[in-house]
PDB file of C-alpha atoms in Angstrom:
ATOM      1  CA  ASN A   1      96.273 124.430  90.707  1.00  0.00           C
ATOM      2  CA  ALA A   2      93.209 122.999  91.678  1.00  0.00           C
ATOM      3  CA  GLY A   3      93.812 119.295  92.964  1.00  0.00           C
ATOM      4  CA  VAL A   4      91.848 116.234  91.878  1.00  0.00           C
ATOM      5  CA  MET A   5      87.951 117.096  92.007  1.00  0.00           C
ATOM      6  CA  GLN A   6      85.340 114.631  92.834  1.00  0.00           C
ATOM      7  CA  ASN A   7      81.487 115.584  93.091  1.00  0.00           C
ATOM      8  CA  PRO A   8      79.310 115.182  94.446  1.00  0.00           C
ATOM      9  CA  ARG A   9      80.936 114.920  98.022  1.00  0.00           C
ATOM     10  CA  HIS A  10      77.889 112.794  99.410  1.00  0.00           C
ATOM     11  CA  LEU A  11      75.209 110.942  97.337  1.00  0.00           C
ATOM     12  CA  VAL A  12      72.238 109.176  98.698  1.00  0.00           C
ATOM     13  CA  ARG A  13      70.497 106.727  96.423  1.00  0.00           C
ATOM     14  CA  ARG A  14      67.500 104.564  97.008  1.00  0.00           C
ATOM     15  CA  ARG A  15      67.820 100.775  96.150  1.00  0.00           C
ATOM     16  CA  GLY A  16      67.421 100.218  92.587  1.00  0.00           C
ATOM     17  CA  GLN A  17      68.322 103.847  91.559  1.00  0.00           C
ATOM     18  CA  GLU A  18      71.442 104.649  89.595  1.00  0.00           C
ATOM     19  CA  ALA A  19      74.354 106.788  91.031  1.00  0.00           C
ATOM     20  CA  ARG A  20      77.023 108.637  89.125  1.00  0.00           C
ATOM     21  CA  LEU A  21      80.242 109.723  90.434  1.00  0.00           C
ATOM     22  CA  ARG A  22      82.177 112.382  88.433  1.00  0.00           C
ATOM     23  CA  CYS A  23      86.093 112.807  88.854  1.00  0.00           C
ATOM     24  CA  SER A  24      88.112 115.693  87.384  1.00  0.00           C
ATOM     25  CA  PRO A  25      91.581 115.020  87.311  1.00  0.00           C
ATOM     26  CA  MET A  26      94.805 117.539  88.316  1.00  0.00           C
ATOM     27  CA  LYS A  27      95.786 119.426  85.464  1.00  0.00           C
ATOM     28  CA  GLY A  28      98.400 117.481  83.379  1.00  0.00           C
ATOM     29  CA  HIS A  29      97.168 114.236  84.558  1.00  0.00           C
ATOM     30  CA  SER A  30      96.152 111.856  81.987  1.00  0.00           C
ATOM     31  CA  HIS A  31      95.570 108.958  84.145  1.00  0.00           C
ATOM     32  CA  VAL A  32      92.483 108.201  86.175  1.00  0.00           C
ATOM     33  CA  TYR A  33      92.145 105.404  89.156  1.00  0.00           C
ATOM     34  CA  TRP A  34      88.837 104.566  90.830  1.00  0.00           C
ATOM     35  CA  TYR A  35      88.987 102.826  94.321  1.00  0.00           C
ATOM     36  CA  ARG A  36      86.227 101.663  96.867  1.00  0.00           C
ATOM     37  CA  GLN A  37      86.940 102.120 100.515  1.00  0.00           C
ATOM     38  CA  LEU A  38      84.348 100.254 102.775  1.00  0.00           C
ATOM     39  CA  PRO A  39      84.480 100.979 106.554  1.00  0.00           C
ATOM     40  CA  GLU A  40      87.563  99.692 108.161  1.00  0.00           C
ATOM     41  CA  GLU A  41      88.842  98.376 105.110  1.00  0.00           C
ATOM     42  CA  GLY A  42      91.543  99.199 102.852  1.00  0.00           C
ATOM     43  CA  LEU A  43      91.311 100.886  99.444  1.00  0.00           C
ATOM     44  CA  LYS A  44      90.169  98.368  96.722  1.00  0.00           C
ATOM     45  CA  PHE A  45      91.374  99.027  93.237  1.00  0.00           C
ATOM     46  CA  MET A  46      88.519  99.144  90.852  1.00  0.00           C
ATOM     47  CA  VAL A  47      89.333 100.629  87.419  1.00  0.00           C
ATOM     48  CA  TYR A  48      92.367 102.340  85.796  1.00  0.00           C
ATOM     49  CA  LEU A  49      91.511 104.785  82.667  1.00  0.00           C
ATOM     50  CA  GLN A  50      93.257 107.224  80.468  1.00  0.00           C
ATOM     51  CA  LYS A  51      91.536 109.448  77.990  1.00  0.00           C
ATOM     52  CA  GLU A  52      88.808 107.421  76.108  1.00  0.00           C
ATOM     53  CA  ASN A  53      90.597 104.125  76.956  1.00  0.00           C
ATOM     54  CA  ILE A  54      90.057 101.495  79.964  1.00  0.00           C
ATOM     55  CA  ILE A  55      93.404 100.413  80.706  1.00  0.00           C
ATOM     56  CA  ASP A  56      92.552  97.885  83.735  1.00  0.00           C
ATOM     57  CA  GLU A  57      89.186  97.020  84.887  1.00  0.00           C
ATOM     58  CA  SER A  58      90.112  94.081  86.822  1.00  0.00           C
ATOM     59  CA  GLY A  59      88.714  95.627  90.084  1.00  0.00           C
ATOM     60  CA  MET A  60      85.327  96.418  88.719  1.00  0.00           C
ATOM     61  CA  PRO A  61      82.365  94.171  89.344  1.00  0.00           C
ATOM     62  CA  LYS A  62      81.138  92.382  86.304  1.00  0.00           C
ATOM     63  CA  GLU A  63      77.557  93.763  86.603  1.00  0.00           C
ATOM     64  CA  ARG A  64      76.301  97.255  87.332  1.00  0.00           C
ATOM     65  CA  PHE A  65      79.267  99.098  87.278  1.00  0.00           C
ATOM     66  CA  SER A  66      81.111 100.740  84.503  1.00  0.00           C
ATOM     67  CA  ALA A  67      83.601 103.727  83.975  1.00  0.00           C
ATOM     68  CA  GLU A  68      84.529 106.025  81.431  1.00  0.00           C
ATOM     69  CA  PHE A  69      86.954 108.851  80.865  1.00  0.00           C
ATOM     70  CA  PRO A  70      86.025 110.892  77.288  1.00  0.00           C
ATOM     71  CA  LYS A  71      87.914 112.835  75.542  1.00  0.00           C
ATOM     72  CA  GLU A  72      86.374 115.937  77.078  1.00  0.00           C
ATOM     73  CA  GLY A  73      84.783 116.143  80.525  1.00  0.00           C
ATOM     74  CA  PRO A  74      85.318 114.389  83.681  1.00  0.00           C
ATOM     75  CA  SER A  75      85.716 110.664  84.455  1.00  0.00           C
ATOM     76  CA  ILE A  76      82.355 108.919  85.356  1.00  0.00           C
ATOM     77  CA  LEU A  77      81.948 105.920  87.415  1.00  0.00           C
ATOM     78  CA  ARG A  78      78.428 104.873  86.879  1.00  0.00           C
ATOM     79  CA  ILE A  79      76.631 102.294  89.243  1.00  0.00           C
ATOM     80  CA  GLN A  80      73.282 100.790  87.993  1.00  0.00           C
ATOM     81  CA  GLN A  81      70.636  99.812  90.311  1.00  0.00           C
ATOM     82  CA  VAL A  82      72.298 100.171  93.562  1.00  0.00           C
ATOM     83  CA  VAL A  83      72.316  97.822  96.370  1.00  0.00           C
ATOM     84  CA  ARG A  84      72.884  98.464 100.119  1.00  0.00           C
ATOM     85  CA  GLY A  85      76.207  96.592  99.449  1.00  0.00           C
ATOM     86  CA  ASP A  86      77.346  99.615  97.159  1.00  0.00           C
ATOM     87  CA  SER A  87      77.381 101.861 100.286  1.00  0.00           C
ATOM     88  CA  ALA A  88      80.862 102.815 100.518  1.00  0.00           C
ATOM     89  CA  ALA A  89      83.447 106.087  99.794  1.00  0.00           C
ATOM     90  CA  TYR A  90      84.399 105.956  96.292  1.00  0.00           C
ATOM     91  CA  PHE A  91      88.048 107.589  95.664  1.00  0.00           C
ATOM     92  CA  CYS A  92      89.351 108.813  92.428  1.00  0.00           C
ATOM     93  CA  ALA A  93      93.089 109.673  92.264  1.00  0.00           C
ATOM     94  CA  SER A  94      95.307 110.886  89.063  1.00  0.00           C
ATOM     95  CA  SER A  95      98.468 110.907  87.942  1.00  0.00           C
ATOM     96  CA  PRO A  96     101.005 112.128  85.030  1.00  0.00           C
ATOM     97  CA  PRO A  97     102.050 109.726  82.404  1.00  0.00           C
ATOM     98  CA  GLY A  98     105.009 107.380  83.809  1.00  0.00           C
ATOM     99  CA  ASP A  99     105.914 106.243  86.999  1.00  0.00           C
ATOM    100  CA  SER A 100     105.258 109.063  89.541  1.00  0.00           C
ATOM    101  CA  LEU A 101     107.477 109.332  92.285  1.00  0.00           C
ATOM    102  CA  MET A 102     104.283 110.626  94.261  1.00  0.00           C
ATOM    103  CA  GLY A 103     102.114 107.864  93.158  1.00  0.00           C
ATOM    104  CA  TYR A 104      98.605 109.400  93.402  1.00  0.00           C
ATOM    105  CA  THR A 105      96.834 112.387  94.055  1.00  0.00           C
ATOM    106  CA  PHE A 106      93.433 111.486  95.537  1.00  0.00           C
ATOM    107  CA  GLY A 107      90.286 113.391  95.374  1.00  0.00           C
ATOM    108  CA  SER A 108      88.264 114.214  98.588  1.00  0.00           C
ATOM    109  CA  GLY A 109      85.905 111.158  97.806  1.00  0.00           C
ATOM    110  CA  THR A 110      82.224 110.640  97.006  1.00  0.00           C
ATOM    111  CA  ARG A 111      80.396 109.160  99.746  1.00  0.00           C
ATOM    112  CA  LEU A 112      77.475 106.694  98.679  1.00  0.00           C
ATOM    113  CA  THR A 113      74.795 105.711 100.700  1.00  0.00           C
ATOM    114  CA  VAL A 114      72.106 103.335  99.646  1.00  0.00           C
ATOM    115  CA  VAL A 115      68.935 103.231 101.505  1.00  0.00           C
TER     116      VAL A 115
ATOM    117  CA  GLY B   1      98.777  87.767  93.851  1.00  0.00           C
ATOM    118  CA  GLN B   2      99.317  90.575  96.047  1.00  0.00           C
ATOM    119  CA  ASN B   3      99.262  90.324  99.720  1.00  0.00           C
ATOM    120  CA  ILE B   4     100.169  93.488 101.856  1.00  0.00           C
ATOM    121  CA  ASP B   5     100.191  93.304 105.692  1.00  0.00           C
ATOM    122  CA  GLN B   6      99.955  96.045 108.210  1.00  0.00           C
ATOM    123  CA  PRO B   7      98.949  96.119 112.023  1.00  0.00           C
ATOM    124  CA  THR B   8      95.229  96.939 112.116  1.00  0.00           C
ATOM    125  CA  GLU B   9      95.746  99.552 115.038  1.00  0.00           C
ATOM    126  CA  MET B  10      98.770 101.279 116.981  1.00  0.00           C
ATOM    127  CA  THR B  11      98.404 103.776 120.215  1.00  0.00           C
ATOM    128  CA  ALA B  12     101.302 105.964 121.041  1.00  0.00           C
ATOM    129  CA  THR B  13     101.921 108.716 123.406  1.00  0.00           C
ATOM    130  CA  GLU B  14     102.360 112.363 122.094  1.00  0.00           C
ATOM    131  CA  GLY B  15     106.160 113.355 121.671  1.00  0.00           C
ATOM    132  CA  ALA B  16     107.153 109.729 121.493  1.00  0.00           C
ATOM    133  CA  ILE B  17     108.559 107.613 118.609  1.00  0.00           C
ATOM    134  CA  VAL B  18     106.146 105.135 116.708  1.00  0.00           C
ATOM    135  CA  GLN B  19     107.248 102.659 113.933  1.00  0.00           C
ATOM    136  CA  ILE B  20     104.438 101.073 111.710  1.00  0.00           C
ATOM    137  CA  ASN B  21     105.512  98.072 109.731  1.00  0.00           C
ATOM    138  CA  CYS B  22     104.414  96.511 106.297  1.00  0.00           C
ATOM    139  CA  THR B  23     105.356  93.473 104.771  1.00  0.00           C
ATOM    140  CA  TYR B  24     104.247  92.575 101.319  1.00  0.00           C
ATOM    141  CA  GLN B  25     104.162  89.753  98.866  1.00  0.00           C
ATOM    142  CA  THR B  26     103.585  91.125  95.233  1.00  0.00           C
ATOM    143  CA  SER B  27     104.389  89.751  91.523  1.00  0.00           C
ATOM    144  CA  GLY B  28     106.360  92.480  90.851  1.00  0.00           C
ATOM    145  CA  PHE B  29     107.723  95.770  92.713  1.00  0.00           C
ATOM    146  CA  ASN B  30     108.447  99.074  91.450  1.00  0.00           C
ATOM    147  CA  GLY B  31     108.136 101.292  94.603  1.00  0.00           C
ATOM    148  CA  LEU B  32     106.495 101.511  97.807  1.00  0.00           C
ATOM    149  CA  PHE B  33     104.434 104.245  99.106  1.00  0.00           C
ATOM    150  CA  TRP B  34     102.889 105.585 102.310  1.00  0.00           C
ATOM    151  CA  TYR B  35      99.862 107.660 102.462  1.00  0.00           C
ATOM    152  CA  GLN B  36      98.249 109.061 105.706  1.00  0.00           C
ATOM    153  CA  GLN B  37      94.315 109.245 105.561  1.00  0.00           C
ATOM    154  CA  HIS B  38      92.375 111.326 108.603  1.00  0.00           C
ATOM    155  CA  ALA B  39      88.922 109.995 109.066  1.00  0.00           C
ATOM    156  CA  GLY B  40      86.352 111.037 106.272  1.00  0.00           C
ATOM    157  CA  GLU B  41      89.325 112.747 104.353  1.00  0.00           C
ATOM    158  CA  ALA B  42      91.129 111.618 101.123  1.00  0.00           C
ATOM    159  CA  PRO B  43      94.609 109.687 101.466  1.00  0.00           C
ATOM    160  CA  THR B  44      97.740 112.202 101.215  1.00  0.00           C
ATOM    161  CA  PHE B  45     101.122 111.196 100.106  1.00  0.00           C
ATOM    162  CA  LEU B  46     103.835 110.772 102.778  1.00  0.00           C
ATOM    163  CA  SER B  47     106.839 109.003 101.293  1.00  0.00           C
ATOM    164  CA  TYR B  48     108.103 106.875  98.351  1.00  0.00           C
ATOM    165  CA  ASN B  49     110.751 104.172  98.450  1.00  0.00           C
ATOM    166  CA  VAL B  50     112.093 102.275  95.471  1.00  0.00           C
ATOM    167  CA  LEU B  51     115.672 101.454  96.800  1.00  0.00           C
ATOM    168  CA  ASP B  52     116.513  99.916  99.944  1.00  0.00           C
ATOM    169  CA  GLY B  53     117.601 102.178 102.598  1.00  0.00           C
ATOM    170  CA  LEU B  54     116.013 105.108 104.614  1.00  0.00           C
ATOM    171  CA  GLU B  55     114.147 107.858 103.172  1.00  0.00           C
ATOM    172  CA  GLU B  56     113.806 110.885 105.765  1.00  0.00           C
ATOM    173  CA  LYS B  57     111.324 113.612 105.280  1.00  0.00           C
ATOM    174  CA  GLY B  58     111.282 116.063 108.482  1.00  0.00           C
ATOM    175  CA  ARG B  59     109.316 114.020 111.292  1.00  0.00           C
ATOM    176  CA  PHE B  60     108.564 111.115 109.050  1.00  0.00           C
ATOM    177  CA  SER B  61     110.876 108.599 107.627  1.00  0.00           C
ATOM    178  CA  SER B  62     110.226 105.386 105.648  1.00  0.00           C
ATOM    179  CA  PHE B  63     112.775 102.303 105.414  1.00  0.00           C
ATOM    180  CA  LEU B  64     112.588  99.265 102.562  1.00  0.00           C
ATOM    181  CA  SER B  65     114.248  96.209 102.382  1.00  0.00           C
ATOM    182  CA  ARG B  66     113.295  94.348  99.209  1.00  0.00           C
ATOM    183  CA  SER B  67     114.837  91.275  99.727  1.00  0.00           C
ATOM    184  CA  LYS B  68     112.528  90.705 102.870  1.00  0.00           C
ATOM    185  CA  GLY B  69     109.574  92.461 101.473  1.00  0.00           C
ATOM    186  CA  TYR B  70     109.729  94.942 104.439  1.00  0.00           C
ATOM    187  CA  SER B  71     108.992  98.481 105.310  1.00  0.00           C
ATOM    188  CA  TYR B  72     108.316 100.628 107.921  1.00  0.00           C
ATOM    189  CA  LEU B  73     106.998 104.329 108.546  1.00  0.00           C
ATOM    190  CA  LEU B  74     108.718 106.165 111.407  1.00  0.00           C
ATOM    191  CA  LEU B  75     107.121 109.097 113.092  1.00  0.00           C
ATOM    192  CA  LYS B  76     109.105 111.269 115.525  1.00  0.00           C
ATOM    193  CA  GLU B  77     107.692 113.653 117.778  1.00  0.00           C
ATOM    194  CA  LEU B  78     104.292 112.399 117.782  1.00  0.00           C
ATOM    195  CA  GLN B  79     101.754 115.078 117.787  1.00  0.00           C
ATOM    196  CA  MET B  80      97.768 114.592 118.468  1.00  0.00           C
ATOM    197  CA  LYS B  81      97.357 115.686 114.748  1.00  0.00           C
ATOM    198  CA  ASP B  82      99.180 112.480 113.732  1.00  0.00           C
ATOM    199  CA  SER B  83      96.345 110.526 114.881  1.00  0.00           C
ATOM    200  CA  ALA B  84      95.063 108.936 111.563  1.00  0.00           C
ATOM    201  CA  SER B  85      95.189 105.710 109.279  1.00  0.00           C
ATOM    202  CA  TYR B  86      98.585 105.029 107.618  1.00  0.00           C
ATOM    203  CA  LEU B  87      98.433 102.981 104.275  1.00  0.00           C
ATOM    204  CA  CYS B  88     101.115 101.130 102.744  1.00  0.00           C
ATOM    205  CA  ALA B  89     100.754 100.623  99.064  1.00  0.00           C
ATOM    206  CA  VAL B  90     102.956  98.909  96.539  1.00  0.00           C
ATOM    207  CA  ARG B  91     103.259  99.712  92.691  1.00  0.00           C
ATOM    208  CA  PRO B  92     103.708  96.023  91.617  1.00  0.00           C
ATOM    209  CA  SER B  93     105.153  96.753  88.040  1.00  0.00           C
ATOM    210  CA  THR B  94     106.772  98.944  85.763  1.00  0.00           C
ATOM    211  CA  GLY B  95     104.371  99.465  82.446  1.00  0.00           C
ATOM    212  CA  GLY B  96     101.214  99.360  84.411  1.00  0.00           C
ATOM    213  CA  GLY B  97     100.560 103.144  85.208  1.00  0.00           C
ATOM    214  CA  ASN B  98     100.653 103.947  88.761  1.00  0.00           C
ATOM    215  CA  LYS B  99      98.351 101.171  89.918  1.00  0.00           C
ATOM    216  CA  LEU B 100      98.683 100.729  93.343  1.00  0.00           C
ATOM    217  CA  THR B 101      97.829  98.069  95.842  1.00  0.00           C
ATOM    218  CA  PHE B 102      97.080  98.962  99.398  1.00  0.00           C
ATOM    219  CA  GLY B 103      97.124  97.133 102.613  1.00  0.00           C
ATOM    220  CA  THR B 104      94.287  97.794 104.846  1.00  0.00           C
ATOM    221  CA  GLY B 105      95.833 100.270 106.932  1.00  0.00           C
ATOM    222  CA  THR B 106      97.286 101.253 110.499  1.00  0.00           C
ATOM    223  CA  GLN B 107      95.098 103.239 112.732  1.00  0.00           C
ATOM    224  CA  LEU B 108      97.288 105.246 115.124  1.00  0.00           C
ATOM    225  CA  LYS B 109      95.981 106.904 117.787  1.00  0.00           C
ATOM    226  CA  VAL B 110      98.143 109.322 119.423  1.00  0.00           C
ATOM    227  CA  GLU B 111      97.447 109.888 123.680  1.00  0.00           C
ATOM    228  CA  LEU B 112      98.518 112.781 125.761  1.00  0.00           C
TER     229      LEU B 112
END
């Protein structure tokens, strides 16, 4: 039973390029969450999705960032025209429907470096 | 709003006991979680409290007082591998999926 799969593990982009981060939730999990973690800081909520629906995007920057979770395939976090400040670790987590007693299962993260 | 406070750093000795405190002020409450995160790795689940009291799981225990907005994680018989960041997280409300609000984490260093 594979856990939450994120790829790539490391991503280097030049300023102005696009970054695409992928997340496949655990089998049986229909809820996906994206978090950003800056060095020495906590996990900051970005967006919560269910299949084909964005449930809560209150933590997403208004520009350049978007997320989707299509009916088929992984969830995608897309960052357009990246800037140095976007450099961070991006973690995806998944959970089953309903209140989980374990909260989330996290993926290993994608470490984005903007040069 | 949501506010979760933890100490930034703690140091303890191998074999000892350490208590990591967490206080929270959230607009609702539907459970408190503790996660462990080693450098460069994903957070992993340690414990969950939704009712007042102590939950024990091996060397790790977690306590909750909802009236005080307070929790602690107790680690016994510390080992070097326990050196990590410990994250306190609150699930603010029901019906919001499992969206969690995290504290900034407590970096624990275990020394010989």
